[in-house]
């Protein structure tokens, strides 16, 4: 298991409002993909995974029509 800083962004769907909800968490996770699947269990979900040069794992998610992003940076 590894310790991560998790940043969860929920993008606003209003065309003229570019603000988003952002949540931060430090937690220990065995499998980040399983973490994402459990977080959105029961919803219609599709996602793309990107691993950045610094090792940060980024999931761009479309969950029930809402665009979201979860980033995992190892601590």
N, CA, C and O atoms as a GROMACS GRO file, in nm:
protein
  300
    1UNK      N    1   0.085  -0.118   0.000
    1UNK     CA    2   0.000   0.000   0.000
    1UNK      C    3   0.089   0.124   0.000
    1UNK      O    4   0.197   0.125   0.059
    2UNK      N    5   0.040   0.227  -0.067
    2UNK     CA    6   0.114   0.352  -0.076
    2UNK      C    7   0.030   0.466  -0.023
    2UNK      O    8  -0.093   0.459  -0.023
    3UNK      N    9   0.097   0.571   0.022
    3UNK     CA   10   0.027   0.689   0.072
    3UNK      C   11   0.022   0.793  -0.040
    3UNK      O   12   0.124   0.822  -0.104
    4UNK      N   13  -0.097   0.849  -0.062
    4UNK     CA   14  -0.118   0.944  -0.170
    4UNK      C   15  -0.186   1.071  -0.120
    4UNK      O   16  -0.263   1.069  -0.023
    5UNK      N   17  -0.156   1.181  -0.189
    5UNK     CA   18  -0.240   1.299  -0.180
    5UNK      C   19  -0.340   1.283  -0.295
    5UNK      O   20  -0.300   1.269  -0.411
    6UNK      N   21  -0.468   1.286  -0.263
    6UNK     CA   22  -0.573   1.267  -0.364
    6UNK      C   23  -0.643   1.402  -0.383
    6UNK      O   24  -0.688   1.464  -0.287
    7UNK      N   25  -0.651   1.445  -0.508
    7UNK     CA   26  -0.722   1.569  -0.542
    7UNK      C   27  -0.838   1.530  -0.633
    7UNK      O   28  -0.818   1.474  -0.740
    8UNK      N   29  -0.961   1.561  -0.587
    8UNK     CA   30  -1.082   1.528  -0.662
    8UNK      C   31  -1.146   1.659  -0.707
    8UNK      O   32  -1.184   1.741  -0.624
    9UNK      N   33  -1.157   1.677  -0.838
    9UNK     CA   34  -1.215   1.798  -0.895
    9UNK      C   35  -1.347   1.763  -0.964
    9UNK      O   36  -1.355   1.667  -1.040
   10UNK      N   37  -1.450   1.841  -0.935
   10UNK     CA   38  -1.580   1.826  -1.000
   10UNK      C   39  -1.602   1.954  -1.080
   10UNK      O   40  -1.615   2.062  -1.023
   11UNK      N   41  -1.608   1.941  -1.211
   11UNK     CA   42  -1.620   2.056  -1.299
   11UNK      C   43  -1.764   2.103  -1.305
   11UNK      O   44  -1.857   2.022  -1.310
   12UNK      N   45  -1.784   2.235  -1.305
   12UNK     CA   46  -1.916   2.294  -1.309
   12UNK      C   47  -1.975   2.281  -1.450
   12UNK      O   48  -1.904   2.304  -1.548
   13UNK      N   49  -2.102   2.245  -1.459
   13UNK     CA   50  -2.166   2.226  -1.590
   13UNK      C   51  -2.225   2.355  -1.647
   13UNK      O   52  -2.265   2.358  -1.763
   14UNK      N   53  -2.230   2.460  -1.567
   14UNK     CA   54  -2.285   2.587  -1.615
   14UNK      C   55  -2.185   2.654  -1.710
   14UNK      O   56  -2.068   2.668  -1.676
   15UNK      N   57  -2.231   2.694  -1.825
   15UNK     CA   58  -2.144   2.747  -1.930
   15UNK      C   59  -2.068   2.872  -1.886
   15UNK      O   60  -1.952   2.889  -1.924
   16UNK      N   61  -2.128   2.960  -1.809
   16UNK     CA   62  -2.064   3.086  -1.770
   16UNK      C   63  -1.995   3.080  -1.634
   16UNK      O   64  -1.948   3.183  -1.585
   17UNK      N   65  -1.988   2.964  -1.573
   17UNK     CA   66  -1.926   2.950  -1.442
   17UNK      C   67  -1.811   2.850  -1.453
   17UNK      O   68  -1.834   2.731  -1.474
   18UNK      N   69  -1.688   2.897  -1.440
   18UNK     CA   70  -1.572   2.810  -1.457
   18UNK      C   71  -1.518   2.759  -1.324
   18UNK      O   72  -1.415   2.692  -1.322
   19UNK      N   73  -1.585   2.789  -1.214
   19UNK     CA   74  -1.543   2.740  -1.084
   19UNK      C   75  -1.569   2.590  -1.076
   19UNK      O   76  -1.653   2.536  -1.149
   20UNK      N   77  -1.497   2.523  -0.988
   20UNK     CA   78  -1.518   2.381  -0.968
   20UNK      C   79  -1.502   2.349  -0.821
   20UNK      O   80  -1.438   2.424  -0.746
   21UNK      N   81  -1.560   2.240  -0.780
   21UNK     CA   82  -1.541   2.191  -0.644
   21UNK      C   83  -1.412   2.111  -0.642
   21UNK      O   84  -1.388   2.028  -0.730
   22UNK      N   85  -1.329   2.135  -0.542
   22UNK     CA   86  -1.202   2.064  -0.530
   22UNK      C   87  -1.190   2.012  -0.387
   22UNK      O   88  -1.207   2.087  -0.291
   23UNK      N   89  -1.160   1.883  -0.374
   23UNK     CA   90  -1.145   1.818  -0.245
   23UNK      C   91  -1.006   1.757  -0.236
   23UNK      O   92  -0.957   1.698  -0.332
   24UNK      N   93  -0.942   1.772  -0.120
   24UNK     CA   94  -0.808   1.718  -0.096
   24UNK      C   95  -0.814   1.615   0.015
   24UNK      O   96  -0.891   1.629   0.110
   25UNK      N   97  -0.732   1.511   0.002
   25UNK     CA   98  -0.730   1.405   0.103
   25UNK      C   99  -0.591   1.339   0.098
   25UNK      O  100  -0.533   1.322  -0.009
   26UNK      N  101  -0.540   1.303   0.214
   26UNK     CA  102  -0.419   1.219   0.221
   26UNK      C  103  -0.463   1.085   0.276
   26UNK      O  104  -0.523   1.077   0.383
   27UNK      N  105  -0.433   0.978   0.201
   27UNK     CA  106  -0.481   0.846   0.240
   27UNK      C  107  -0.388   0.738   0.189
   27UNK      O  108  -0.307   0.761   0.099
   28UNK      N  109  -0.400   0.621   0.246
   28UNK     CA  110  -0.324   0.504   0.204
   28UNK      C  111  -0.413   0.419   0.114
   28UNK      O  112  -0.526   0.386   0.150
   29UNK      N  113  -0.362   0.384  -0.004
   29UNK     CA  114  -0.440   0.312  -0.105
   29UNK      C  115  -0.357   0.197  -0.161
   29UNK      O  116  -0.240   0.215  -0.194
   30UNK      N  117  -0.419   0.080  -0.172
   30UNK     CA  118  -0.351  -0.035  -0.230
   30UNK      C  119  -0.356  -0.031  -0.383
   30UNK      O  120  -0.258  -0.063  -0.449
   31UNK      N  121  -0.472   0.009  -0.440
   31UNK     CA  122  -0.494   0.007  -0.584
   31UNK      C  123  -0.577   0.130  -0.622
   31UNK      O  124  -0.696   0.136  -0.591
   32UNK      N  125  -0.514   0.227  -0.690
   32UNK     CA  126  -0.586   0.351  -0.722
   32UNK      C  127  -0.703   0.329  -0.816
   32UNK      O  128  -0.805   0.397  -0.805
   33UNK      N  129  -0.690   0.236  -0.908
   33UNK     CA  130  -0.801   0.210  -1.001
   33UNK      C  131  -0.922   0.153  -0.927
   33UNK      O  132  -1.036   0.189  -0.956
   34UNK      N  133  -0.897   0.065  -0.831
   34UNK     CA  134  -1.005   0.011  -0.750
   34UNK      C  135  -1.070   0.121  -0.665
   34UNK      O  136  -1.191   0.121  -0.645
   35UNK      N  137  -0.990   0.215  -0.617
   35UNK     CA  138  -1.039   0.330  -0.542
   35UNK      C  139  -1.139   0.410  -0.627
   35UNK      O  140  -1.246   0.447  -0.580
   36UNK      N  141  -1.102   0.435  -0.754
   36UNK     CA  142  -1.189   0.510  -0.846
   36UNK      C  143  -1.318   0.433  -0.871
   36UNK      O  144  -1.426   0.491  -0.866
   37UNK      N  145  -1.307   0.303  -0.896
   37UNK     CA  146  -1.426   0.221  -0.923
   37UNK      C  147  -1.522   0.221  -0.805
   37UNK      O  148  -1.644   0.231  -0.823
   38UNK      N  149  -1.470   0.210  -0.683
   38UNK     CA  150  -1.555   0.210  -0.564
   38UNK      C  151  -1.620   0.346  -0.542
   38UNK      O  152  -1.736   0.353  -0.501
   39UNK      N  153  -1.547   0.454  -0.570
   39UNK     CA  154  -1.599   0.590  -0.550
   39UNK      C  155  -1.722   0.616  -0.638
   39UNK      O  156  -1.814   0.688  -0.599
   40UNK      N  157  -1.723   0.556  -0.757
   40UNK     CA  158  -1.832   0.580  -0.851
   40UNK      C  159  -1.920   0.457  -0.873
   40UNK      O  160  -1.987   0.446  -0.975
   41UNK      N  161  -1.919   0.366  -0.779
   41UNK     CA  162  -2.001   0.244  -0.791
   41UNK      C  163  -2.148   0.281  -0.807
   41UNK      O  164  -2.200   0.368  -0.737
   42UNK      N  165  -2.214   0.213  -0.899
   42UNK     CA  166  -2.357   0.236  -0.921
   42UNK      C  167  -2.387   0.347  -1.020
   42UNK      O  168  -2.503   0.374  -1.049
   43UNK      N  169  -2.284   0.413  -1.072
   43UNK     CA  170  -2.304   0.520  -1.169
   43UNK      C  171  -2.250   0.477  -1.304
   43UNK      O  172  -2.162   0.391  -1.312
   44UNK      N  173  -2.302   0.536  -1.408
   44UNK     CA  174  -2.250   0.512  -1.542
   44UNK      C  175  -2.120   0.589  -1.555
   44UNK      O  176  -2.121   0.712  -1.553
   45UNK      N  177  -2.007   0.519  -1.569
   45UNK     CA  178  -1.876   0.582  -1.562
   45UNK      C  179  -1.788   0.540  -1.680
   45UNK      O  180  -1.786   0.424  -1.721
   46UNK      N  181  -1.715   0.638  -1.733
   46UNK     CA  182  -1.606   0.610  -1.827
   46UNK      C  183  -1.489   0.698  -1.783
   46UNK      O  184  -1.510   0.807  -1.728
   47UNK      N  185  -1.367   0.651  -1.807
   47UNK     CA  186  -1.252   0.731  -1.765
   47UNK      C  187  -1.130   0.701  -1.850
   47UNK      O  188  -1.118   0.595  -1.912
   48UNK      N  189  -1.039   0.798  -1.850
   48UNK     CA  190  -0.909   0.786  -1.914
   48UNK      C  191  -0.804   0.804  -1.807
   48UNK      O  192  -0.815   0.892  -1.722
   49UNK      N  193  -0.702   0.719  -1.810
   49UNK     CA  194  -0.594   0.725  -1.713
   49UNK      C  195  -0.468   0.778  -1.780
   49UNK      O  196  -0.433   0.736  -1.891
   50UNK      N  197  -0.400   0.872  -1.712
   50UNK     CA  198  -0.275   0.928  -1.760
   50UNK      C  199  -0.175   0.924  -1.645
   50UNK      O  200  -0.209   0.956  -1.531
   51UNK      N  201  -0.052   0.885  -1.675
   51UNK     CA  202   0.055   0.890  -1.574
   51UNK      C  203   0.152   0.999  -1.619
   51UNK      O  204   0.212   0.989  -1.725
   52UNK      N  205   0.166   1.103  -1.536
   52UNK     CA  206   0.252   1.215  -1.568
   52UNK      C  207   0.399   1.180  -1.542
   52UNK      O  208   0.429   1.082  -1.475
   53UNK      N  209   0.489   1.261  -1.595
   53UNK     CA  210   0.632   1.237  -1.580
   53UNK      C  211   0.676   1.229  -1.434
   53UNK      O  212   0.769   1.156  -1.402
   54UNK      N  213   0.608   1.305  -1.346
   54UNK     CA  214   0.645   1.306  -1.204
   54UNK      C  215   0.583   1.188  -1.127
   54UNK      O  216   0.602   1.178  -1.006
   55UNK      N  217   0.511   1.100  -1.196
   55UNK     CA  218   0.451   0.984  -1.134
   55UNK      C  219   0.307   1.002  -1.089
   55UNK      O  220   0.244   0.905  -1.047
   56UNK      N  221   0.255   1.123  -1.098
   56UNK     CA  222   0.115   1.148  -1.061
   56UNK      C  223   0.023   1.072  -1.157
   56UNK      O  224   0.042   1.074  -1.278
   57UNK      N  225  -0.076   1.006  -1.100
   57UNK     CA  226  -0.174   0.930  -1.178
   57UNK      C  227  -0.301   1.013  -1.185
   57UNK      O  228  -0.356   1.052  -1.082
   58UNK      N  229  -0.348   1.041  -1.307
   58UNK     CA  230  -0.465   1.127  -1.328
   58UNK      C  231  -0.573   1.048  -1.400
   58UNK      O  232  -0.550   0.988  -1.505
   59UNK      N  233  -0.693   1.049  -1.341
   59UNK     CA  234  -0.811   0.989  -1.404
   59UNK      C  235  -0.905   1.101  -1.444
   59UNK      O  236  -0.955   1.174  -1.358
   60UNK      N  237  -0.931   1.116  -1.575
   60UNK     CA  238  -1.034   1.206  -1.625
   60UNK      C  239  -1.160   1.122  -1.640
   60UNK      O  240  -1.162   1.024  -1.715
   61UNK      N  241  -1.264   1.162  -1.568
   61UNK     CA  242  -1.382   1.078  -1.548
   61UNK      C  243  -1.507   1.148  -1.600
   61UNK      O  244  -1.523   1.269  -1.585
   62UNK      N  245  -1.594   1.071  -1.661
   62UNK     CA  246  -1.728   1.116  -1.695
   62UNK      C  247  -1.823   1.023  -1.620
   62UNK      O  248  -1.840   0.907  -1.657
   63UNK      N  249  -1.885   1.076  -1.514
   63UNK     CA  250  -1.972   0.996  -1.428
   63UNK      C  251  -2.114   1.052  -1.434
   63UNK      O  252  -2.140   1.163  -1.388
   64UNK      N  253  -2.205   0.973  -1.490
   64UNK     CA  254  -2.344   1.015  -1.506
   64UNK      C  255  -2.354   1.153  -1.570
   64UNK      O  256  -2.434   1.236  -1.528
   65UNK      N  257  -2.272   1.176  -1.672
   65UNK     CA  258  -2.275   1.301  -1.747
   65UNK      C  259  -2.198   1.416  -1.685
   65UNK      O  260  -2.197   1.525  -1.743
   66UNK      N  261  -2.133   1.397  -1.572
   66UNK     CA  262  -2.060   1.503  -1.505
   66UNK      C  263  -1.909   1.479  -1.517
   66UNK      O  264  -1.859   1.372  -1.481
   67UNK      N  265  -1.836   1.580  -1.567
   67UNK     CA  266  -1.692   1.569  -1.584
   67UNK      C  267  -1.622   1.589  -1.449
   67UNK      O  268  -1.651   1.684  -1.376
   68UNK      N  269  -1.530   1.497  -1.419
   68UNK     CA  270  -1.455   1.502  -1.293
   68UNK      C  271  -1.312   1.457  -1.319
   68UNK      O  272  -1.282   1.397  -1.422
   69UNK      N  273  -1.225   1.487  -1.223
   69UNK     CA  274  -1.085   1.444  -1.234
   69UNK      C  275  -1.038   1.406  -1.094
   69UNK      O  276  -1.064   1.476  -0.996
   70UNK      N  277  -0.966   1.293  -1.086
   70UNK     CA  278  -0.902   1.254  -0.961
   70UNK      C  279  -0.754   1.233  -0.990
   70UNK      O  280  -0.717   1.161  -1.083
   71UNK      N  281  -0.669   1.299  -0.909
   71UNK     CA  282  -0.524   1.289  -0.925
   71UNK      C  283  -0.466   1.227  -0.800
   71UNK      O  284  -0.503   1.263  -0.688
   72UNK      N  285  -0.373   1.133  -0.818
   72UNK     CA  286  -0.306   1.064  -0.708
   72UNK      C  287  -0.158   1.096  -0.717
   72UNK      O  288  -0.092   1.059  -0.814
   73UNK      N  289  -0.104   1.163  -0.615
   73UNK     CA  290   0.038   1.193  -0.608
   73UNK      C  291   0.095   1.122  -0.486
   73UNK      O  292   0.051   1.144  -0.373
   74UNK      N  293   0.193   1.036  -0.509
   74UNK     CA  294   0.251   0.961  -0.399
   74UNK      C  295   0.326   1.054  -0.304
   74UNK      O  296   0.400   1.142  -0.347
   75UNK      N  297   0.305   1.032  -0.176
   75UNK     CA  298   0.369   1.115  -0.072
   75UNK      C  299   0.497   1.047  -0.027
   75UNK      O  300   0.567   1.099   0.060
   0.00000   0.00000   0.00000
